[in-house]
Coordinates of C-alpha atoms in Angstrom, one line a residue:
Chain A
M1 CA 117.2 -77.3 -57.7
E2 CA 114.9 -79.8 -59.4
S3 CA 111.9 -78.1 -61.1
I4 CA 108.7 -79.9 -60.1
I5 CA 106.0 -77.5 -61.3
Q6 CA 106.0 -75.7 -64.6
I7 CA 103.1 -73.3 -65.6
T8 CA 103.0 -72.0 -69.1
N9 CA 100.6 -69.4 -70.4
L10 CA 97.9 -70.6 -68.0
T11 CA 94.5 -69.0 -68.4
K12 CA 91.4 -70.1 -66.5
Q13 CA 87.9 -69.0 -67.3
F14 CA 84.6 -69.8 -65.5
P15 CA 81.2 -69.5 -67.1
V16 CA 79.2 -66.8 -65.5
G17 CA 75.6 -66.5 -66.8
T18 CA 76.0 -66.2 -70.6
G19 CA 79.5 -64.8 -70.4
K20 CA 82.9 -65.9 -68.9
F21 CA 84.9 -64.7 -66.0
T22 CA 88.7 -64.9 -66.4
A23 CA 90.2 -66.0 -63.1
L24 CA 93.8 -66.4 -64.3
R25 CA 95.4 -64.8 -67.3
E26 CA 98.6 -66.0 -69.0
I27 CA 100.4 -67.2 -65.9
N28 CA 104.0 -68.4 -66.3
L29 CA 105.7 -69.8 -63.3
E30 CA 108.1 -72.4 -62.2
F31 CA 108.6 -74.0 -58.8
H32 CA 111.4 -76.1 -57.4
R33 CA 111.7 -78.8 -54.8
G34 CA 111.8 -77.4 -51.3
E35 CA 110.2 -74.1 -52.1
F36 CA 108.2 -72.3 -49.4
T37 CA 106.1 -70.0 -51.6
G38 CA 102.9 -68.1 -51.2
F39 CA 100.4 -66.6 -53.6
V40 CA 99.2 -63.4 -52.1
G41 CA 96.6 -61.0 -53.2
P42 CA 93.1 -59.7 -52.5
S43 CA 90.0 -61.9 -52.7
G44 CA 89.2 -62.9 -56.3
S45 CA 92.8 -62.4 -57.4
G46 CA 93.0 -66.1 -58.4
K47 CA 95.1 -67.6 -55.6
T48 CA 92.8 -70.5 -54.8
T49 CA 92.1 -71.2 -58.5
L50 CA 95.8 -71.4 -59.2
L51 CA 96.3 -73.8 -56.2
N52 CA 93.4 -75.9 -57.3
I53 CA 94.8 -76.3 -60.8
I54 CA 98.2 -77.2 -59.5
G55 CA 96.4 -79.7 -57.2
S56 CA 94.7 -81.2 -60.3
L57 CA 91.3 -80.5 -58.8
D58 CA 90.6 -78.2 -61.7
T59 CA 91.9 -77.9 -65.3
P60 CA 93.3 -75.0 -67.3
T61 CA 91.2 -73.4 -70.0
E62 CA 94.3 -72.6 -71.9
G63 CA 98.0 -73.2 -71.4
E64 CA 99.8 -76.0 -69.7
V65 CA 100.5 -77.0 -66.1
L66 CA 103.0 -79.7 -65.5
V67 CA 103.1 -81.2 -62.0
L68 CA 105.9 -83.7 -61.4
G69 CA 105.9 -84.2 -65.2
N70 CA 102.2 -84.7 -65.5
S71 CA 100.1 -82.4 -67.6
V72 CA 97.1 -81.6 -65.4
A73 CA 94.9 -80.9 -68.5
H74 CA 95.5 -84.4 -69.9
L75 CA 95.1 -86.5 -66.8
T76 CA 92.1 -88.9 -66.5
H77 CA 90.1 -88.7 -63.3
K78 CA 91.9 -91.8 -62.1
Q79 CA 95.3 -90.5 -62.9
S80 CA 94.7 -87.1 -61.3
A81 CA 93.3 -89.0 -58.2
Q82 CA 96.6 -91.0 -58.1
L83 CA 98.7 -87.9 -58.4
R84 CA 96.8 -86.2 -55.5
N85 CA 97.0 -89.4 -53.4
K86 CA 100.7 -90.0 -53.9
H87 CA 102.3 -86.7 -54.4
L88 CA 100.1 -83.9 -53.2
G89 CA 99.0 -82.9 -49.8
F90 CA 96.1 -80.4 -49.2
I91 CA 95.6 -78.2 -46.2
F92 CA 92.4 -76.2 -46.1
Q93 CA 91.2 -73.1 -44.3
T94 CA 88.4 -75.0 -42.5
Y95 CA 90.6 -78.1 -42.0
N96 CA 88.1 -80.4 -43.7
L97 CA 88.5 -83.2 -41.2
F98 CA 86.0 -86.1 -41.3
P99 CA 83.9 -85.5 -38.3
V100 CA 83.0 -89.2 -37.7
Y101 CA 86.6 -90.4 -37.7
T102 CA 89.0 -90.1 -34.9
V103 CA 92.2 -88.1 -35.3
Y104 CA 94.1 -91.3 -36.0
E105 CA 91.6 -92.4 -38.7
N106 CA 91.6 -89.0 -40.3
V107 CA 95.4 -89.2 -40.7
E108 CA 95.3 -92.8 -41.8
F109 CA 92.8 -92.1 -44.5
A110 CA 95.2 -91.3 -47.3
L111 CA 97.3 -94.4 -46.5
L112 CA 94.2 -96.6 -46.7
L113 CA 93.8 -95.4 -50.3
Q114 CA 97.4 -96.5 -50.9
H115 CA 96.6 -100.0 -49.6
L116 CA 99.6 -100.0 -47.3
P117 CA 99.9 -102.8 -44.7
A118 CA 98.3 -102.0 -41.3
A119 CA 101.7 -102.0 -39.4
E120 CA 103.2 -99.6 -41.9
R121 CA 100.2 -97.4 -41.7
R122 CA 100.2 -97.3 -38.0
K123 CA 103.9 -96.3 -37.9
A124 CA 103.4 -93.6 -40.5
V125 CA 100.3 -92.2 -38.7
M126 CA 102.0 -92.1 -35.3
D127 CA 105.1 -90.5 -36.8
A128 CA 102.9 -87.8 -38.4
L129 CA 101.0 -87.2 -35.2
E130 CA 104.3 -87.0 -33.3
W131 CA 105.5 -84.4 -35.8
V132 CA 102.5 -82.2 -35.1
G133 CA 102.5 -83.0 -31.4
L134 CA 99.2 -84.7 -31.2
T135 CA 99.9 -88.3 -30.3
D136 CA 97.8 -87.9 -27.1
K137 CA 94.8 -86.9 -29.2
A138 CA 94.9 -89.9 -31.6
Q139 CA 91.6 -91.3 -30.4
S140 CA 89.8 -87.9 -30.1
K141 CA 87.1 -86.8 -32.6
P142 CA 87.7 -83.6 -34.5
A143 CA 84.8 -81.9 -32.5
Q144 CA 86.9 -82.4 -29.4
L145 CA 89.9 -80.5 -30.8
S146 CA 90.7 -76.8 -30.7
G147 CA 91.1 -74.9 -34.0
G148 CA 94.9 -75.1 -33.8
E149 CA 94.8 -78.8 -33.0
G150 CA 92.4 -79.4 -35.9
Q151 CA 94.7 -77.7 -38.4
R152 CA 97.6 -79.7 -37.0
V153 CA 95.7 -82.9 -37.7
A154 CA 95.0 -81.6 -41.2
I155 CA 98.8 -81.1 -41.6
A156 CA 99.5 -84.6 -40.3
R157 CA 96.9 -86.0 -42.7
A158 CA 98.5 -84.1 -45.6
M159 CA 102.1 -85.0 -44.7
V160 CA 101.6 -88.6 -43.6
K161 CA 102.1 -89.9 -47.1
R162 CA 105.2 -87.7 -47.5
P163 CA 104.0 -85.8 -50.6
A164 CA 106.3 -83.8 -52.8
I165 CA 104.1 -80.8 -52.8
M166 CA 101.8 -79.4 -50.0
L167 CA 99.1 -77.0 -51.1
A168 CA 97.8 -74.9 -48.3
D169 CA 94.8 -72.6 -48.9
E170 CA 94.5 -69.9 -46.2
P171 CA 95.7 -72.4 -43.5
T172 CA 95.8 -69.8 -40.7
A173 CA 92.7 -67.9 -41.5
N174 CA 90.7 -69.5 -38.7
L175 CA 93.5 -69.5 -36.2
D176 CA 94.6 -67.0 -33.6
S177 CA 98.1 -65.6 -33.7
K178 CA 99.7 -68.1 -31.4
N179 CA 98.3 -71.1 -33.2
S180 CA 99.1 -69.6 -36.6
H181 CA 102.8 -69.3 -35.7
H182 CA 102.8 -72.8 -34.2
I183 CA 101.3 -74.2 -37.4
L184 CA 103.7 -72.2 -39.7
Q185 CA 106.7 -73.4 -37.7
T186 CA 105.5 -77.0 -38.1
M187 CA 105.2 -76.5 -41.8
K188 CA 108.5 -74.8 -42.1
Q189 CA 110.1 -77.6 -40.2
L190 CA 108.6 -80.1 -42.6
N191 CA 109.8 -78.1 -45.5
E192 CA 113.3 -78.0 -44.2
E193 CA 113.6 -81.6 -43.0
L194 CA 111.7 -83.4 -45.7
E195 CA 112.3 -80.9 -48.5
T196 CA 108.5 -80.8 -49.1
T197 CA 107.5 -78.0 -51.4
F198 CA 104.9 -75.7 -49.8
L199 CA 102.6 -73.5 -51.8
F200 CA 100.3 -71.2 -49.9
A201 CA 97.3 -69.1 -51.0
T202 CA 97.1 -66.4 -48.3
H203 CA 96.6 -62.8 -47.4
D204 CA 97.7 -63.3 -43.9
E205 CA 100.7 -61.2 -42.9
K206 CA 101.8 -63.8 -40.5
V207 CA 102.2 -66.4 -43.2
M208 CA 104.0 -63.9 -45.5
G209 CA 106.5 -63.5 -42.8
Y210 CA 107.6 -67.1 -43.2
L211 CA 107.6 -67.3 -47.0
R212 CA 110.8 -67.4 -49.0
R213 CA 109.1 -66.5 -52.2
I214 CA 106.0 -64.4 -52.6
I215 CA 104.0 -64.2 -55.8
S216 CA 101.5 -61.4 -55.9
L217 CA 98.4 -61.8 -57.9
E218 CA 95.9 -59.2 -59.0
D219 CA 92.9 -59.8 -61.2
G220 CA 94.3 -63.2 -62.3
R221 CA 97.8 -61.8 -63.3
V222 CA 101.1 -62.2 -61.6
V223 CA 102.1 -58.7 -60.7
K224 CA 105.1 -59.5 -58.6
D225 CA 107.3 -62.5 -58.0
E226 CA 110.0 -61.9 -55.4
E227 CA 112.5 -64.1 -53.5
I228 CA 112.8 -63.1 -49.8
M229 CA 116.2 -63.0 -48.4
M230 CA 116.7 -65.6 -45.6
D231 CA 117.6 -62.9 -43.0
K232 CA 114.3 -61.1 -43.6
I233 CA 112.2 -64.2 -42.7
T234 CA 110.3 -63.8 -39.5
E235 CA 111.1 -66.3 -36.8
G236 CA 108.2 -67.3 -34.5
Chain B
M1 CA 86.5 -103.3 -48.5
L2 CA 87.6 -99.8 -47.8
A3 CA 84.2 -98.5 -49.0
F4 CA 82.5 -100.8 -46.5
K5 CA 84.8 -99.7 -43.7
L6 CA 84.2 -96.0 -44.4
A7 CA 80.5 -96.6 -44.9
F8 CA 80.2 -98.3 -41.5
K9 CA 82.0 -95.4 -39.8
N10 CA 79.9 -92.8 -41.6
I11 CA 76.7 -94.6 -40.8
F12 CA 77.5 -95.1 -37.1
G13 CA 78.6 -91.5 -36.9
A14 CA 75.1 -90.4 -38.1
G15 CA 73.6 -91.7 -34.8
F16 CA 69.9 -91.5 -34.3
R17 CA 69.0 -90.9 -38.0
T18 CA 70.8 -94.2 -38.8
F19 CA 68.8 -96.0 -36.1
L20 CA 65.5 -94.7 -37.5
N21 CA 66.4 -95.8 -41.0
I22 CA 67.5 -99.2 -39.9
A23 CA 64.5 -99.7 -37.7
V24 CA 62.0 -98.9 -40.5
L25 CA 63.9 -101.1 -43.0
S26 CA 64.2 -103.9 -40.5
F27 CA 60.4 -103.7 -39.9
A28 CA 59.8 -104.1 -43.6
F29 CA 62.3 -107.0 -43.7
V30 CA 60.5 -108.8 -40.9
I31 CA 57.0 -108.2 -42.3
I32 CA 58.0 -109.5 -45.7
I33 CA 59.4 -112.7 -44.3
W34 CA 56.4 -113.1 -41.9
H35 CA 53.8 -112.4 -44.6
N36 CA 55.4 -114.7 -47.1
G37 CA 55.8 -117.3 -44.3
V38 CA 52.1 -117.1 -43.6
I39 CA 51.3 -117.5 -47.3
D40 CA 53.7 -120.4 -47.7
G41 CA 52.3 -122.0 -44.5
W42 CA 48.8 -121.5 -45.8
N43 CA 49.8 -122.9 -49.2
Q44 CA 51.4 -126.0 -47.7
Q45 CA 48.5 -126.6 -45.4
A46 CA 45.9 -126.0 -48.1
R47 CA 47.7 -128.3 -50.5
R48 CA 48.2 -131.0 -47.9
D49 CA 44.5 -130.8 -46.7
T50 CA 43.2 -130.8 -50.3
I51 CA 45.3 -133.8 -51.1
E52 CA 44.3 -135.7 -48.0
W53 CA 40.6 -134.8 -48.1
E54 CA 39.7 -134.4 -51.7
I55 CA 42.1 -135.3 -54.5
G56 CA 44.4 -138.0 -53.2
Q57 CA 47.3 -138.8 -55.5
G58 CA 45.1 -137.8 -58.5
Q59 CA 41.7 -138.7 -59.8
L60 CA 40.3 -140.7 -62.7
W61 CA 37.4 -138.8 -64.2
H62 CA 34.6 -140.0 -66.4
P63 CA 35.0 -138.2 -69.7
D64 CA 31.7 -136.4 -69.3
F65 CA 32.4 -135.2 -65.8
D66 CA 32.8 -131.5 -65.3
P67 CA 32.8 -130.5 -61.6
L68 CA 31.6 -127.0 -62.4
D69 CA 28.7 -128.2 -64.6
Y70 CA 26.0 -129.9 -62.5
L71 CA 24.1 -130.8 -65.7
S72 CA 27.0 -133.1 -66.7
Y73 CA 26.5 -135.3 -63.6
P74 CA 23.5 -137.4 -64.8
D75 CA 25.7 -138.6 -67.8
A76 CA 29.0 -138.7 -66.0
H77 CA 29.1 -142.3 -64.7
A78 CA 30.3 -145.6 -65.9
P79 CA 30.6 -149.2 -64.6
L80 CA 34.0 -150.2 -63.3
S81 CA 36.0 -152.5 -65.5
A82 CA 37.6 -155.6 -64.0
P83 CA 41.1 -154.1 -63.8
I84 CA 39.7 -151.0 -62.1
K85 CA 37.7 -153.2 -59.7
A86 CA 40.9 -155.0 -58.8
L87 CA 42.6 -151.7 -58.0
V88 CA 39.7 -150.7 -55.9
D89 CA 39.8 -154.0 -54.0
E90 CA 43.6 -153.4 -53.5
G91 CA 42.8 -150.0 -52.0
Q92 CA 44.6 -148.1 -54.7
L93 CA 41.4 -146.4 -56.0
A94 CA 38.3 -145.1 -54.2
P95 CA 35.3 -144.8 -56.4
I96 CA 32.9 -141.9 -55.9
L97 CA 29.5 -141.6 -57.4
I98 CA 28.1 -138.1 -57.8
T99 CA 24.6 -136.9 -58.4
Q100 CA 22.4 -133.9 -57.9
A101 CA 19.5 -133.8 -55.4
S102 CA 17.3 -131.5 -53.4
A103 CA 17.3 -131.4 -49.6
F104 CA 14.5 -130.0 -47.5
P105 CA 15.9 -128.7 -44.3
Q106 CA 13.3 -127.0 -42.1
G107 CA 10.8 -127.2 -44.9
R108 CA 12.9 -125.2 -47.3
M109 CA 14.3 -126.7 -50.5
Q110 CA 18.0 -126.5 -51.2
G111 CA 20.1 -128.0 -54.0
V112 CA 22.7 -130.4 -52.8
I113 CA 25.3 -132.7 -54.3
L114 CA 25.1 -136.3 -53.2
K115 CA 28.4 -138.2 -53.1
G116 CA 28.6 -141.9 -52.6
I117 CA 31.8 -143.1 -51.0
S118 CA 32.8 -146.6 -49.8
P119 CA 32.8 -146.7 -46.0
Q120 CA 35.9 -149.0 -46.2
Q121 CA 38.1 -146.5 -48.2
H122 CA 41.2 -145.2 -46.6
I123 CA 42.5 -143.0 -49.3
L124 CA 40.7 -139.8 -48.2
K125 CA 40.5 -138.6 -44.7
I126 CA 36.7 -138.3 -44.9
P127 CA 35.5 -140.4 -41.9
S128 CA 33.5 -142.7 -44.2
S129 CA 33.6 -145.6 -41.7
K130 CA 30.9 -143.8 -39.7
L131 CA 28.6 -144.6 -42.6
E132 CA 29.0 -148.2 -41.8
T133 CA 29.0 -148.1 -38.0
S134 CA 26.2 -145.7 -37.3
G135 CA 23.5 -148.3 -37.6
D136 CA 21.1 -145.8 -39.1
E137 CA 18.8 -146.9 -42.0
A138 CA 20.1 -144.2 -44.3
P139 CA 23.2 -142.7 -42.8
A140 CA 24.9 -139.6 -44.2
L141 CA 27.9 -137.5 -43.5
I142 CA 28.1 -133.7 -43.8
G143 CA 30.8 -131.2 -43.1
T144 CA 30.6 -128.4 -40.5
R145 CA 29.9 -125.7 -43.2
M146 CA 27.0 -127.7 -44.6
A147 CA 25.7 -128.5 -41.1
K148 CA 25.7 -124.8 -40.4
D149 CA 24.0 -123.9 -43.6
I150 CA 21.1 -126.4 -43.2
K151 CA 21.1 -126.1 -39.4
M152 CA 21.6 -129.8 -38.8
K153 CA 23.6 -131.8 -36.3
E154 CA 24.4 -135.4 -35.7
G155 CA 21.3 -137.5 -35.4
D156 CA 19.0 -135.1 -37.2
Q157 CA 17.0 -136.3 -40.2
L158 CA 16.8 -134.7 -43.6
L159 CA 14.5 -135.3 -46.5
L160 CA 16.2 -135.8 -49.9
R161 CA 14.7 -135.9 -53.3
W162 CA 16.6 -137.0 -56.4
R163 CA 16.2 -138.5 -59.9
D164 CA 17.3 -141.9 -60.7
K165 CA 19.1 -142.9 -64.0
N166 CA 15.8 -142.8 -65.8
G167 CA 14.9 -139.4 -64.5
T168 CA 12.3 -140.6 -62.1
F169 CA 12.0 -138.7 -58.8
D170 CA 12.4 -140.6 -55.6
A171 CA 12.7 -139.4 -52.0
L172 CA 14.3 -140.7 -48.7
E173 CA 14.8 -139.4 -45.2
I174 CA 18.4 -139.7 -44.2
T175 CA 20.0 -139.5 -40.8
I176 CA 23.1 -137.4 -40.2
A177 CA 25.5 -140.0 -38.9
G178 CA 28.3 -137.6 -38.4
V179 CA 29.5 -134.1 -39.0
F180 CA 33.2 -133.8 -39.9
N181 CA 35.4 -130.8 -39.6
C182 CA 37.5 -130.2 -42.6
N183 CA 39.4 -127.2 -44.0
V184 CA 38.5 -128.1 -47.6
P185 CA 35.2 -126.4 -48.6
T186 CA 34.9 -128.3 -51.9
I187 CA 34.0 -131.5 -50.1
D188 CA 31.8 -129.8 -47.5
G189 CA 29.6 -126.9 -48.7
G190 CA 26.3 -128.1 -50.3
Q191 CA 27.4 -131.8 -50.2
I192 CA 26.1 -134.9 -48.5
W193 CA 28.1 -138.1 -48.3
L194 CA 26.3 -141.3 -48.5
P195 CA 27.5 -145.0 -48.6
L196 CA 28.5 -145.7 -52.2
E197 CA 26.3 -148.8 -52.5
R198 CA 23.3 -146.9 -51.1
L199 CA 23.7 -144.1 -53.6
R200 CA 24.2 -146.7 -56.4
E201 CA 20.9 -148.3 -55.4
M202 CA 19.1 -144.9 -55.1
T203 CA 20.2 -143.9 -58.6
G204 CA 19.9 -147.4 -60.2
L205 CA 23.6 -147.3 -61.2
P206 CA 25.0 -150.5 -59.6
G207 CA 28.7 -150.9 -59.8
E208 CA 29.2 -147.4 -61.3
A209 CA 31.1 -144.3 -60.3
T210 CA 31.7 -140.8 -61.5
I211 CA 35.3 -140.4 -60.4
L212 CA 37.9 -142.6 -58.7
V213 CA 40.4 -141.1 -56.3
A214 CA 43.9 -142.6 -56.5
G215 CA 45.8 -143.6 -53.4
D216 CA 49.5 -143.9 -52.8
G217 CA 50.0 -147.2 -54.6
Y218 CA 48.3 -146.1 -57.8
G219 CA 50.9 -145.8 -60.7
G220 CA 49.1 -143.0 -62.5
G221 CA 47.8 -142.8 -66.1
G222 CA 44.3 -143.2 -67.5
Q223 CA 42.2 -146.4 -67.6
P224 CA 39.8 -145.9 -70.6
P225 CA 37.3 -144.5 -70.5
W226 CA 38.6 -142.9 -67.3
I227 CA 40.8 -139.8 -67.8
F228 CA 43.6 -139.4 -65.2
K229 CA 43.9 -135.9 -63.7
N230 CA 47.1 -135.4 -61.7
Q231 CA 47.6 -133.4 -58.6
D232 CA 49.0 -130.4 -60.5
Y233 CA 45.8 -130.2 -62.6
L234 CA 43.6 -130.7 -59.6
L235 CA 45.5 -128.1 -57.5
A236 CA 45.7 -125.5 -60.3
D237 CA 42.8 -123.4 -58.9
L238 CA 44.2 -123.5 -55.4
D239 CA 47.7 -122.5 -56.7
M240 CA 46.1 -119.6 -58.6
I241 CA 44.3 -118.4 -55.5
I242 CA 47.6 -118.6 -53.5
Q243 CA 49.4 -116.7 -56.2
S244 CA 46.8 -113.9 -56.3
K245 CA 47.0 -113.8 -52.5
K246 CA 50.8 -113.5 -52.8
G247 CA 50.4 -110.7 -55.4
G248 CA 48.0 -108.8 -53.1
G249 CA 50.4 -109.3 -50.2
A250 CA 53.4 -108.1 -52.3
I251 CA 51.6 -104.8 -52.8
I252 CA 51.3 -104.3 -49.1
Y253 CA 54.9 -105.2 -48.2
G254 CA 56.1 -103.4 -51.4
L255 CA 54.6 -100.2 -50.0
L256 CA 56.2 -100.9 -46.7
L257 CA 59.5 -101.4 -48.4
I258 CA 59.1 -98.3 -50.4
I259 CA 58.5 -96.3 -47.3
A260 CA 61.7 -97.7 -45.8
L261 CA 63.7 -97.1 -48.9
L262 CA 62.3 -93.6 -49.2
A263 CA 63.8 -92.9 -45.8
I264 CA 67.2 -94.2 -47.1
F265 CA 66.9 -92.2 -50.3
D266 CA 66.0 -89.1 -48.4
T267 CA 68.9 -89.6 -46.0
Q268 CA 71.3 -90.1 -49.0
V269 CA 70.0 -87.0 -50.8
L270 CA 70.4 -85.0 -47.6
S271 CA 73.9 -86.6 -47.0
I272 CA 75.1 -85.6 -50.4
F273 CA 73.7 -82.1 -49.9
R274 CA 75.2 -81.7 -46.5
R275 CA 78.5 -83.5 -47.0
Q276 CA 79.8 -81.6 -50.0
K277 CA 83.0 -80.6 -48.2
E278 CA 83.5 -84.2 -47.2
I279 CA 83.1 -85.3 -50.8
G280 CA 85.5 -82.6 -52.0
T281 CA 88.0 -83.7 -49.3
Y282 CA 87.7 -87.3 -50.3
I283 CA 88.6 -86.3 -53.9
A284 CA 91.4 -84.0 -52.8
L285 CA 92.9 -86.8 -50.8
G286 CA 93.0 -89.0 -53.8
M287 CA 89.7 -90.8 -54.3
T288 CA 88.2 -90.8 -57.7
R289 CA 84.6 -89.6 -58.0
W290 CA 83.4 -93.1 -58.6
Q291 CA 85.1 -94.3 -55.5
V292 CA 83.2 -91.6 -53.5
V293 CA 80.0 -92.7 -55.3
G294 CA 80.9 -96.2 -54.1
I295 CA 81.2 -95.1 -50.5
F296 CA 77.7 -93.5 -50.6
T297 CA 76.2 -96.4 -52.4
V298 CA 77.7 -98.9 -49.9
E299 CA 76.3 -96.8 -47.1
G300 CA 72.9 -97.7 -48.4
S301 CA 73.9 -101.4 -48.5
V302 CA 75.2 -101.1 -45.0
Y303 CA 71.9 -99.7 -43.9
S304 CA 70.2 -102.8 -45.3
I305 CA 72.8 -105.1 -43.7
L306 CA 72.3 -103.5 -40.3
A307 CA 68.5 -103.6 -40.8
I308 CA 68.8 -107.3 -41.5
L309 CA 70.9 -107.8 -38.3
L310 CA 68.4 -105.8 -36.3
G311 CA 65.5 -107.6 -37.9
A312 CA 67.1 -110.9 -37.0
L313 CA 67.5 -109.7 -33.5
Y314 CA 63.9 -109.0 -32.7
G315 CA 62.3 -110.7 -35.8
G316 CA 63.9 -114.0 -35.2
P317 CA 62.2 -114.8 -31.9
L318 CA 59.0 -113.2 -33.1
L319 CA 58.9 -115.3 -36.3
W320 CA 59.9 -118.4 -34.4
Y321 CA 57.0 -117.8 -31.9
S322 CA 54.5 -117.2 -34.7
A323 CA 55.6 -120.4 -36.4
K324 CA 55.2 -122.3 -33.2
V325 CA 51.8 -121.0 -32.1
G326 CA 50.4 -120.2 -35.5
W327 CA 48.1 -117.4 -36.6
A328 CA 44.4 -117.9 -35.8
M329 CA 42.2 -117.1 -38.8
P330 CA 39.1 -115.1 -38.2
A331 CA 35.8 -117.1 -38.2
A332 CA 34.7 -115.5 -41.4
S333 CA 37.7 -117.0 -43.3
T334 CA 35.8 -120.3 -43.5
D335 CA 33.4 -118.6 -45.9
M336 CA 36.2 -117.6 -48.3
G337 CA 35.6 -120.7 -50.5
I338 CA 39.2 -122.0 -50.3
S339 CA 40.9 -124.3 -48.0
I340 CA 42.0 -122.4 -45.0
A341 CA 42.7 -123.8 -41.5
E342 CA 41.5 -122.3 -38.3
R343 CA 45.1 -121.6 -37.4
I344 CA 47.9 -121.1 -40.0
Y345 CA 51.4 -122.0 -39.1
P346 CA 53.8 -119.8 -41.1
V347 CA 56.7 -121.6 -42.8
Y348 CA 60.0 -119.7 -43.1
G349 CA 62.1 -121.5 -45.7
V350 CA 65.8 -120.7 -46.3
G351 CA 64.9 -119.6 -49.9
L352 CA 62.4 -117.1 -48.5
I353 CA 64.9 -115.6 -46.1
L354 CA 67.7 -115.5 -48.7
F355 CA 65.3 -113.9 -51.2
T356 CA 64.2 -111.3 -48.7
V357 CA 67.8 -110.5 -47.7
L358 CA 68.7 -110.1 -51.3
L359 CA 65.7 -108.0 -52.1
V360 CA 66.4 -105.6 -49.2
V361 CA 70.1 -105.3 -49.8
L362 CA 69.6 -104.9 -53.6
T363 CA 66.8 -102.3 -53.4
A364 CA 68.6 -100.4 -50.6
T365 CA 71.8 -100.3 -52.7
I366 CA 69.9 -99.1 -55.8
V367 CA 68.1 -96.3 -53.9
S368 CA 71.5 -95.2 -52.5
F369 CA 73.2 -95.3 -55.8
L370 CA 70.6 -93.1 -57.5
P371 CA 71.3 -89.9 -55.6
A372 CA 75.0 -90.9 -55.2
R373 CA 75.5 -90.8 -59.0
K374 CA 75.3 -87.0 -58.7
I375 CA 78.7 -87.0 -57.0
A376 CA 80.3 -88.2 -60.3
R377 CA 79.3 -84.8 -61.8
L378 CA 80.3 -82.7 -58.8
N379 CA 83.0 -80.0 -59.3
P380 CA 85.5 -80.9 -56.5
T381 CA 86.6 -77.3 -56.0
D382 CA 83.0 -76.2 -55.4
A383 CA 82.5 -79.2 -53.2
L384 CA 85.5 -78.3 -51.1
K385 CA 83.9 -74.9 -50.5
G386 CA 80.7 -76.6 -49.5
K387 CA 78.9 -74.9 -52.3
V388 CA 75.6 -76.6 -53.1
Q389 CA 75.7 -77.9 -56.7

């Protein structure tokens, strides 16, 4: 399988007062196209930091992170914005939908940045909404949606541009069990049908049940990296 | 274009707060146009009246004449040369003889300026023909300000005392043949208009004048010893007063604009504070920081555009109505010492409106950009968490 992310000796430190806090220590990982992988670990273990660096929202203090051949540390603001816009999709714990836009407009947003023609945008948005089963909510505002629907819109917004990598930070933390499974099934379907690589930061057992690779982090270090056999993966 | 689209959506999404900002800014917009329109209307009216009533198309001055120095008057006169006389006869120049005198209204003594003007002249709007048709022995014209000062009306008599060219005192009782109403105080206050030939006779200066007012046909230029003063020179004081009036007005509407802009600034600061997650999401979805700065800056511009539209909606009819019915000046304004009509009709030029539109859009954009710059320094990961930075 094609390798799309390579992480070599990654260390990330944050200034805290006069000192420094090390969030990630000498991480070495590699991810391939079509993976369905999760970073698990307690709060403060570095899951979100790792996801942010892969998403080029943050940069390494030391080491190198190559995403689709681009060294995150050496990208300009514009280049990293292009990388995010074209190849990366983000799903957040709190959905982060734009409250003044409709569902349709929220999903369309990423495509507007790509300056696609209106007809092409419309088709892509409706396809994405169909994927997540929300075509009937296209004209609703985020405030009119349930938590599960909100997160499905966030997924549609992330996948509408068909990114190579989806980064999901605690995507089910605000959802009940039924909605969590619904969301995870949607993401799994995307992963299988579009070969989109999914990377999760989670400590939700329900998510872990769907993962095919689990990387455990503790105090910024990888303590375990295990492949899950297909027959062990929870269905529904 | 994208920034405008997003800015419009964000602004309309903000609801009542948007309306308040737009309302305040539109009020400033309308007031700026109205105030400048009044000043421009006043300016045009004052210039027009001053030209029609006092300065014509320029004036020829005797070299010793200084309108602000009364002591120069006894020496500031000269006979009219043949070419000048020809121009006077053709109606291109109107000679005026000026001298100092004392009037004795109600037994009090008051210094006045006597001005001799030909009853046949048509260059100035002063109703000098009344000096010829009144049938009085010594007819005189005064303006309403002067009439009020000396408590005189048409038909009243007034004792004058003056010195002739040799410095000898003489006296005469004149009859007020007419009281004219004019907006130009410099031909009214403290002045008495007499028939030119009568004043020449009184002063012993036959065929002489102090100044000559040029009419439409006059080609311009001096006629030695007369020095030509063009309209720009003669209107310089008026222009200066108008400018200072504009400056004073600018302070008022500047304050109004600042209040409106402060509201936008405040909204933008609050927006950036409250919309951290949104900013982080914009960046995560592929916008550069400066593109996000652009959205927030354009939001300020959109406020101003909406304010202009709202201002046009209610301000258009209001401004049109004010231009039609004018603005009545208070009675005290006649004592201001400058030309001011009883009713000023504001003039709203295209230049004024375009300038105000530009001013409002530009200042609103700048005050939006100032807080929005902070976004360029935001850490997107903290912004995504909604952490205040």
